[in-house]
Structure formats: C-alpha cells, structure tokens
Tab-separated table of N, CA, C and O in Angstrom:
chain	number	residue	atom	x	y	z
A	1	UNK	N	-54.924	45.040	315.198
A	1	UNK	CA	-55.737	43.980	315.745
A	1	UNK	C	-57.157	44.475	315.398
A	1	UNK	O	-57.586	45.369	315.610
A	2	UNK	N	-58.011	43.350	314.921
A	2	UNK	CA	-59.126	43.646	314.460
A	2	UNK	C	-60.310	43.724	315.572
A	2	UNK	O	-59.961	43.176	316.635
A	3	UNK	N	-61.290	44.477	315.226
A	3	UNK	CA	-62.158	44.839	316.508
A	3	UNK	C	-63.068	43.433	316.597
A	3	UNK	O	-63.254	42.728	315.616
A	4	UNK	N	-63.584	43.271	317.883
A	4	UNK	CA	-64.383	42.385	318.229
A	4	UNK	C	-65.794	42.190	317.430
A	4	UNK	O	-66.360	43.409	317.364
A	5	UNK	N	-66.372	41.206	316.987
A	5	UNK	CA	-67.610	41.030	316.469
A	5	UNK	C	-68.525	40.228	317.247
A	5	UNK	O	-69.263	39.303	316.740
A	6	UNK	N	-68.430	40.239	318.443
A	6	UNK	CA	-69.178	39.440	319.524
A	6	UNK	C	-70.654	39.612	319.395
A	6	UNK	O	-71.156	40.678	318.848
A	7	UNK	N	-71.337	39.007	320.328
A	7	UNK	CA	-72.972	39.208	320.287
A	7	UNK	C	-73.415	40.580	320.856
A	7	UNK	O	-74.490	40.996	320.510
A	8	UNK	N	-72.493	41.196	321.539
A	8	UNK	CA	-73.007	42.512	322.095
A	8	UNK	C	-72.167	43.630	321.325
A	8	UNK	O	-72.012	44.719	321.720
A	9	UNK	N	-71.702	43.350	320.170
A	9	UNK	CA	-70.886	44.475	319.362
A	9	UNK	C	-71.916	45.445	318.855
A	9	UNK	O	-72.943	45.249	318.490
A	10	UNK	N	-71.471	46.645	319.171
A	10	UNK	CA	-72.259	47.761	318.635
A	10	UNK	C	-73.363	48.271	319.547
A	10	UNK	O	-74.353	48.788	319.166
A	11	UNK	N	-73.418	47.759	320.937
A	11	UNK	CA	-74.520	47.949	321.906
A	11	UNK	C	-74.093	48.810	322.979
A	11	UNK	O	-74.918	48.830	324.085
A	12	UNK	N	-73.199	49.833	322.822
A	12	UNK	CA	-72.846	50.625	323.916
A	12	UNK	C	-74.102	51.586	324.372
A	12	UNK	O	-73.960	51.572	325.715
A	13	UNK	N	-74.856	51.919	323.549
A	13	UNK	CA	-75.963	52.767	324.061
A	13	UNK	C	-77.077	52.104	324.388
A	13	UNK	O	-77.838	52.332	325.334
A	14	UNK	N	-77.311	50.672	323.802
A	14	UNK	CA	-78.435	50.046	324.073
A	14	UNK	C	-78.427	49.399	325.455
A	14	UNK	O	-79.371	49.247	326.097
A	15	UNK	N	-77.197	49.013	325.832
A	15	UNK	CA	-76.969	48.321	327.082
A	15	UNK	C	-76.347	49.214	328.343
A	15	UNK	O	-75.778	48.702	329.020
A	16	UNK	N	-76.709	50.555	328.123
A	16	UNK	CA	-76.097	51.407	329.161
A	16	UNK	C	-77.323	52.291	329.710
A	16	UNK	O	-78.247	52.807	329.055
A	17	UNK	N	-77.587	52.104	331.139
A	17	UNK	CA	-78.813	52.931	331.822
A	17	UNK	C	-78.327	54.594	331.643
A	17	UNK	O	-77.129	54.845	331.436
A	18	UNK	N	-79.265	55.185	331.715
A	18	UNK	CA	-79.235	56.691	331.821
A	18	UNK	C	-78.797	56.986	333.239
A	18	UNK	O	-79.148	56.193	334.083
A	19	UNK	N	-78.022	58.061	333.594
A	19	UNK	CA	-77.615	58.353	334.773
A	19	UNK	C	-78.752	58.238	336.020
A	19	UNK	O	-78.628	57.935	336.989
A	20	UNK	N	-79.957	58.745	335.533
A	20	UNK	CA	-80.857	58.726	336.631
A	20	UNK	C	-81.590	57.412	336.843
A	20	UNK	O	-82.373	57.031	337.768
A	21	UNK	N	-81.309	56.446	335.874
A	21	UNK	CA	-81.937	55.086	335.948
A	21	UNK	C	-80.945	53.966	336.505
A	21	UNK	O	-81.221	52.919	336.525
A	22	UNK	N	-79.704	54.502	336.900
A	22	UNK	CA	-78.716	53.491	337.401
A	22	UNK	C	-79.294	52.744	338.768
A	22	UNK	O	-79.962	53.208	339.359
A	23	UNK	N	-78.534	51.639	338.972
A	23	UNK	CA	-78.952	50.735	340.140
A	23	UNK	C	-79.805	49.764	339.717
A	23	UNK	O	-80.152	49.459	338.530
A	24	UNK	N	-80.449	49.398	340.750
A	24	UNK	CA	-81.652	48.148	340.457
A	24	UNK	C	-82.586	48.840	339.837
A	24	UNK	O	-83.149	49.689	340.080
A	25	UNK	N	-83.294	47.784	339.064
A	25	UNK	CA	-84.634	48.191	338.438
A	25	UNK	C	-85.681	48.115	339.669
A	25	UNK	O	-85.732	47.352	340.680
A	26	UNK	N	-86.817	48.782	339.203
A	26	UNK	CA	-88.031	48.756	340.150
A	26	UNK	C	-88.650	47.023	340.055
A	26	UNK	O	-88.667	46.663	339.064
A	27	UNK	N	-88.872	46.779	341.449
A	27	UNK	CA	-89.372	45.245	341.387
A	27	UNK	C	-90.632	45.087	340.592
A	27	UNK	O	-90.857	43.925	340.054
A	28	UNK	N	-91.553	46.067	340.671
A	28	UNK	CA	-92.709	45.849	340.028
A	28	UNK	C	-92.681	45.406	338.451
A	28	UNK	O	-93.502	44.791	337.870
A	29	UNK	N	-91.633	45.773	337.800
A	29	UNK	CA	-91.350	45.692	336.533
A	29	UNK	C	-91.129	44.375	336.251
A	29	UNK	O	-91.318	43.661	335.255
A	30	UNK	N	-90.302	43.764	337.241
A	30	UNK	CA	-89.730	42.319	337.076
A	30	UNK	C	-90.975	41.206	337.217
A	30	UNK	O	-90.927	40.134	336.694
A	31	UNK	N	-92.074	41.562	337.819
A	31	UNK	CA	-93.126	40.570	338.224
A	31	UNK	C	-94.409	40.957	337.459
A	31	UNK	O	-95.365	40.344	337.841
A	32	UNK	N	-94.319	42.086	336.630
A	32	UNK	CA	-95.708	42.242	335.805
A	32	UNK	C	-95.888	41.025	335.074
A	32	UNK	O	-95.103	40.423	334.365
A	33	UNK	N	-97.304	40.976	334.871
A	33	UNK	CA	-97.758	39.799	334.304
A	33	UNK	C	-98.505	40.292	332.990
A	33	UNK	O	-99.224	41.301	332.814
A	34	UNK	N	-98.485	39.592	331.859
A	34	UNK	CA	-99.122	39.817	330.610
A	34	UNK	C	-99.998	38.680	330.232
A	34	UNK	O	-99.704	37.531	330.583
A	35	UNK	N	-101.117	38.970	329.334
A	35	UNK	CA	-101.855	37.938	329.002
A	35	UNK	C	-101.534	37.633	327.301
A	35	UNK	O	-101.036	38.751	326.827
A	36	UNK	N	-101.872	36.583	326.855
A	36	UNK	CA	-101.644	36.378	325.458
A	36	UNK	C	-102.584	37.356	324.813
A	36	UNK	O	-103.673	37.673	325.021
A	37	UNK	N	-101.824	37.868	323.756
A	37	UNK	CA	-102.593	38.838	322.937
A	37	UNK	C	-102.252	40.464	323.270
A	37	UNK	O	-102.511	41.338	322.660
A	38	UNK	N	-101.571	40.650	324.376
A	38	UNK	CA	-101.054	41.854	324.765
A	38	UNK	C	-99.969	42.381	323.837
A	38	UNK	O	-99.127	41.642	323.509
A	39	UNK	N	-100.056	43.653	323.562
A	39	UNK	CA	-98.863	44.362	322.723
A	39	UNK	C	-97.924	44.831	323.713
A	39	UNK	O	-98.226	45.399	324.570
A	40	UNK	N	-96.623	44.441	323.373
A	40	UNK	CA	-95.718	44.875	324.183
A	40	UNK	C	-94.310	45.575	323.324
A	40	UNK	O	-94.260	45.039	322.313
A	41	UNK	N	-93.588	46.387	324.027
A	41	UNK	CA	-92.466	46.885	323.467
A	41	UNK	C	-91.398	46.288	323.896
A	41	UNK	O	-91.160	46.210	325.101
A	42	UNK	N	-90.310	45.808	323.144
A	42	UNK	CA	-89.157	45.094	323.663
A	42	UNK	C	-88.059	46.223	323.928
A	42	UNK	O	-87.659	46.948	323.134
A	43	UNK	N	-87.714	46.203	325.133
A	43	UNK	CA	-86.843	47.241	325.696
A	43	UNK	C	-85.711	46.799	326.611
A	43	UNK	O	-86.193	46.205	327.750
A	44	UNK	N	-84.436	46.303	326.319
A	44	UNK	CA	-83.685	45.788	327.127
A	44	UNK	C	-83.383	46.582	328.326
A	44	UNK	O	-82.986	47.838	328.328
A	45	UNK	N	-83.412	46.011	329.539
A	45	UNK	CA	-83.209	46.775	330.889
A	45	UNK	C	-81.819	46.312	331.258
A	45	UNK	O	-81.534	45.051	331.504
A	46	UNK	N	-80.664	47.245	331.008
A	46	UNK	CA	-79.400	46.879	331.424
A	46	UNK	C	-79.093	46.288	332.827
A	46	UNK	O	-77.959	45.760	332.940
A	47	UNK	N	-79.920	46.584	333.645
A	47	UNK	CA	-79.579	46.201	335.146
A	47	UNK	C	-79.965	44.764	335.300
A	47	UNK	O	-79.489	44.108	336.257
A	48	UNK	N	-80.755	44.230	334.385
A	48	UNK	CA	-81.200	42.807	334.348
A	48	UNK	C	-80.365	41.853	333.415
A	48	UNK	O	-80.976	41.820	332.164
A	49	UNK	N	-79.352	41.228	333.797
A	49	UNK	CA	-78.814	40.439	332.705
A	49	UNK	C	-79.676	39.128	332.285
A	49	UNK	O	-79.403	38.673	331.031
A	50	UNK	N	-80.495	38.669	333.158
A	50	UNK	CA	-81.192	37.514	332.710
A	50	UNK	C	-82.246	37.545	331.865
A	50	UNK	O	-83.030	38.688	332.170
A	51	UNK	N	-82.629	36.628	331.076
A	51	UNK	CA	-83.904	36.812	330.241
A	51	UNK	C	-83.719	38.029	328.979
A	51	UNK	O	-84.745	38.254	328.602
A	52	UNK	N	-82.477	38.201	328.839
A	52	UNK	CA	-82.464	39.210	327.715
A	52	UNK	C	-82.403	38.608	326.439
A	52	UNK	O	-82.199	37.437	326.038
A	53	UNK	N	-82.971	39.332	325.259
A	53	UNK	CA	-83.113	38.830	323.863
A	53	UNK	C	-81.918	39.520	323.167
A	53	UNK	O	-81.147	40.320	323.748
A	54	UNK	N	-81.640	39.122	322.048
A	54	UNK	CA	-80.489	39.666	321.201
A	54	UNK	C	-80.820	41.220	321.020
A	54	UNK	O	-81.995	41.697	320.642
A	55	UNK	N	-79.836	41.976	321.226
A	55	UNK	CA	-80.007	43.388	321.055
A	55	UNK	C	-80.424	44.161	319.606
A	55	UNK	O	-80.921	45.049	319.672
A	56	UNK	N	-80.374	43.207	318.697
A	56	UNK	CA	-80.938	43.514	317.446
A	56	UNK	C	-82.254	43.889	317.484
A	56	UNK	O	-82.881	44.761	316.633
A	57	UNK	N	-83.072	43.068	318.491
A	57	UNK	CA	-84.506	43.308	318.476
A	57	UNK	C	-84.955	44.519	319.264
A	57	UNK	O	-86.209	44.598	319.536
A	58	UNK	N	-83.832	45.256	319.966
A	58	UNK	CA	-84.190	46.025	320.878
A	58	UNK	C	-85.085	47.314	320.330
A	58	UNK	O	-84.697	47.834	319.187
A	59	UNK	N	-86.323	47.605	320.786
A	59	UNK	CA	-87.084	48.663	320.182
A	59	UNK	C	-88.254	48.115	319.308
A	59	UNK	O	-89.278	48.954	319.000
A	60	UNK	N	-88.350	46.824	319.111
A	60	UNK	CA	-89.457	46.261	318.362
A	60	UNK	C	-90.591	46.089	319.225
A	60	UNK	O	-90.570	46.285	320.264
A	61	UNK	N	-91.751	46.162	318.672
A	61	UNK	CA	-93.019	45.981	319.153
A	61	UNK	C	-93.665	44.503	318.861
A	61	UNK	O	-93.542	44.255	317.636
A	62	UNK	N	-94.280	43.817	319.717
A	62	UNK	CA	-94.693	42.488	319.406
A	62	UNK	C	-95.940	42.255	320.170
A	62	UNK	O	-96.497	42.876	320.903
A	63	UNK	N	-96.487	40.992	320.079
A	63	UNK	CA	-97.526	40.514	320.555
A	63	UNK	C	-96.957	39.310	321.609
A	63	UNK	O	-96.583	38.279	321.069
A	64	UNK	N	-97.815	39.352	322.763
A	64	UNK	CA	-97.302	38.148	323.791
A	64	UNK	C	-98.187	37.037	323.181
A	64	UNK	O	-99.404	36.874	323.043
A	65	UNK	N	-97.309	35.744	323.022
A	65	UNK	CA	-97.967	34.569	322.459
A	65	UNK	C	-98.445	33.654	323.768
A	65	UNK	O	-99.510	33.156	323.541
A	66	UNK	N	-97.448	33.410	324.671
A	66	UNK	CA	-97.834	32.625	325.587
A	66	UNK	C	-96.713	32.893	326.824
A	66	UNK	O	-95.656	33.611	326.698
A	67	UNK	N	-96.932	32.346	328.003
A	67	UNK	CA	-96.023	32.278	329.004
A	67	UNK	C	-95.251	31.034	328.953
A	67	UNK	O	-95.742	30.026	328.693
A	68	UNK	N	-93.898	31.111	329.338
A	68	UNK	CA	-93.004	29.860	329.252
A	68	UNK	C	-92.084	29.967	330.407
A	68	UNK	O	-91.114	30.736	330.591
A	69	UNK	N	-92.548	29.440	331.570
A	69	UNK	CA	-91.987	29.434	332.894
A	69	UNK	C	-92.170	30.816	333.408
A	69	UNK	O	-93.341	31.230	333.474
A	70	UNK	N	-91.263	31.547	333.771
A	70	UNK	CA	-91.273	32.986	334.245
A	70	UNK	C	-91.269	34.053	333.115
A	70	UNK	O	-91.149	35.233	333.411
A	71	UNK	N	-90.842	33.417	331.965
A	71	UNK	CA	-90.628	34.229	330.829
A	71	UNK	C	-91.864	34.352	329.785
A	71	UNK	O	-92.957	33.559	330.020
A	72	UNK	N	-91.793	35.048	328.793
A	72	UNK	CA	-92.937	35.180	327.852
A	72	UNK	C	-92.475	35.019	326.405
A	72	UNK	O	-91.279	35.422	326.091
A	73	UNK	N	-93.325	34.533	325.430
A	73	UNK	CA	-92.903	34.306	324.218
A	73	UNK	C	-93.553	35.388	323.559
A	73	UNK	O	-94.828	35.643	323.907
A	74	UNK	N	-92.824	36.332	322.742
A	74	UNK	CA	-93.304	37.339	322.152
A	74	UNK	C	-93.074	37.188	320.598
A	74	UNK	O	-91.988	36.861	320.257
A	75	UNK	N	-94.159	37.433	319.864
A	75	UNK	CA	-93.848	37.217	318.291
A	75	UNK	C	-93.641	38.716	317.852
A	75	UNK	O	-94.607	39.596	317.981
A	76	UNK	N	-92.596	38.789	316.954
A	76	UNK	CA	-92.423	40.219	316.337
A	76	UNK	C	-92.312	39.869	314.786
A	76	UNK	O	-92.193	38.838	314.286
A	77	UNK	N	-92.207	40.936	314.066
A	77	UNK	CA	-92.142	40.894	312.678
A	77	UNK	C	-90.777	41.569	312.293
A	77	UNK	O	-90.636	42.763	312.641
A	78	UNK	N	-89.799	40.869	311.995
A	78	UNK	CA	-88.601	41.253	311.493
A	78	UNK	C	-88.344	41.276	310.105
A	78	UNK	O	-88.095	40.356	309.549
A	79	UNK	N	-88.615	42.554	309.441
A	79	UNK	CA	-88.485	42.613	308.041
A	79	UNK	C	-89.676	41.930	307.393
A	79	UNK	O	-90.854	42.630	307.566
A	80	UNK	N	-89.654	40.885	306.807
A	80	UNK	CA	-90.832	40.227	306.411
A	80	UNK	C	-91.271	38.846	306.976
A	80	UNK	O	-92.055	38.079	306.595
A	81	UNK	N	-90.450	38.478	308.010
A	81	UNK	CA	-90.395	37.415	308.746
A	81	UNK	C	-91.048	37.461	310.065
A	81	UNK	O	-90.604	38.362	310.960
A	82	UNK	N	-91.805	36.542	310.566
A	82	UNK	CA	-92.190	36.439	311.892
A	82	UNK	C	-91.292	35.752	312.723
A	82	UNK	O	-90.983	34.446	312.479
A	83	UNK	N	-90.926	36.222	314.018
A	83	UNK	CA	-90.042	35.474	314.732
A	83	UNK	C	-90.450	35.555	316.239
A	83	UNK	O	-91.459	36.258	316.602
A	84	UNK	N	-90.035	34.506	317.072
A	84	UNK	CA	-90.429	34.567	318.468
A	84	UNK	C	-89.398	34.768	319.256
A	84	UNK	O	-88.242	34.003	319.104
A	85	UNK	N	-89.573	35.686	320.250
A	85	UNK	CA	-88.480	35.981	321.065
A	85	UNK	C	-88.956	35.439	322.575
A	85	UNK	O	-90.241	35.572	322.964
A	86	UNK	N	-88.045	34.780	323.225
A	86	UNK	CA	-88.405	34.481	324.639
A	86	UNK	C	-87.565	35.460	325.529
A	86	UNK	O	-86.447	35.383	325.357
A	87	UNK	N	-88.366	36.048	326.374
A	87	UNK	CA	-87.811	37.192	327.334
A	87	UNK	C	-88.495	37.171	328.603
A	87	UNK	O	-89.645	36.857	328.599
A	88	UNK	N	-87.792	37.784	329.568
A	88	UNK	CA	-88.504	38.007	331.033
A	88	UNK	C	-89.313	39.350	330.964
A	88	UNK	O	-88.968	40.304	330.162
A	89	UNK	N	-90.098	39.514	331.915
A	89	UNK	CA	-91.074	40.652	331.971
A	89	UNK	C	-90.229	41.895	332.238
A	89	UNK	O	-90.599	43.021	331.855
A	90	UNK	N	-89.072	41.913	332.783
A	90	UNK	CA	-88.090	43.124	333.241
A	90	UNK	C	-87.867	43.755	331.777
A	90	UNK	O	-87.651	45.041	331.809
A	91	UNK	N	-87.903	43.093	330.646
A	91	UNK	CA	-87.565	43.599	329.316
A	91	UNK	C	-88.550	44.004	328.503
A	91	UNK	O	-88.440	44.233	327.243
A	92	UNK	N	-89.918	43.917	329.053
A	92	UNK	CA	-91.125	44.160	328.285
A	92	UNK	C	-91.778	45.509	328.766
A	92	UNK	O	-91.824	45.512	330.161
A	93	UNK	N	-92.445	46.136	328.039
A	93	UNK	CA	-93.173	47.523	328.320
A	93	UNK	C	-94.489	47.198	327.610
A	93	UNK	O	-94.734	47.128	326.454
A	94	UNK	N	-95.462	47.312	328.393
A	94	UNK	CA	-96.916	47.296	327.948
A	94	UNK	C	-97.159	48.405	327.131
A	94	UNK	O	-96.908	49.639	327.464
A	95	UNK	N	-97.869	48.306	325.823
A	95	UNK	CA	-98.262	49.281	324.932
A	95	UNK	C	-99.425	49.715	325.557
A	95	UNK	O	-100.451	49.118	325.677
A	96	UNK	N	-99.399	51.268	325.646
A	96	UNK	CA	-100.778	51.906	326.208
A	96	UNK	C	-101.570	52.540	325.113
A	96	UNK	O	-100.693	53.514	324.690
A	97	UNK	N	-102.541	52.238	324.593
A	97	UNK	CA	-103.384	53.087	323.545
A	97	UNK	C	-104.704	52.309	323.605
A	97	UNK	O	-105.032	51.221	323.588
C-alpha cells in the first residue's frame, strides 16, 4: 500500500509540541497585535488548528503587510518568488533585533 501524500505529509516534528509546551497555548500569543511593516517569524503552534499556513513555510521570516479580520497577511520570499501568507497571530513570533 503506498504511503499518503496528503497536505500534512512529513510534518511529524513540525506539528508536535515539545513535552514542556503541551496543552493550551498562552492566550497573550493569540491576541498579540502587529503593525504593517513588522518583521515576524512563521512558526506553527500545534495547539491552535485554526489559522495555520502550509507547513512548507514553517520557519520562514516575513513582513506583515496588513490585517485581514483577526488574521494577518504576511509577505515572504520563497526561493525567488514573493508570496503572501494569511495566518492568525498564534502562529507568528515578532522578530526582536
């Protein structure tokens, strides 16, 4: 029987919490607000299924373009193409520098 090639194929480590991070996520992470132009890191929070982006983009860094409802549009560069990701703030980490 061939192995599955669904959208979550090969994401065992990306979509799994570390043992100390298990359970619900901190609420302040889900309500954090970003301004247009902020640099953010894309990091899927496995505890929050809504507002996820495709796991292929996990670990990328991008720039917040705008807010869309409760989510944010983030522009990233994938190879040589510029792409727009729509995700909720639970999956974004502000770049500190």
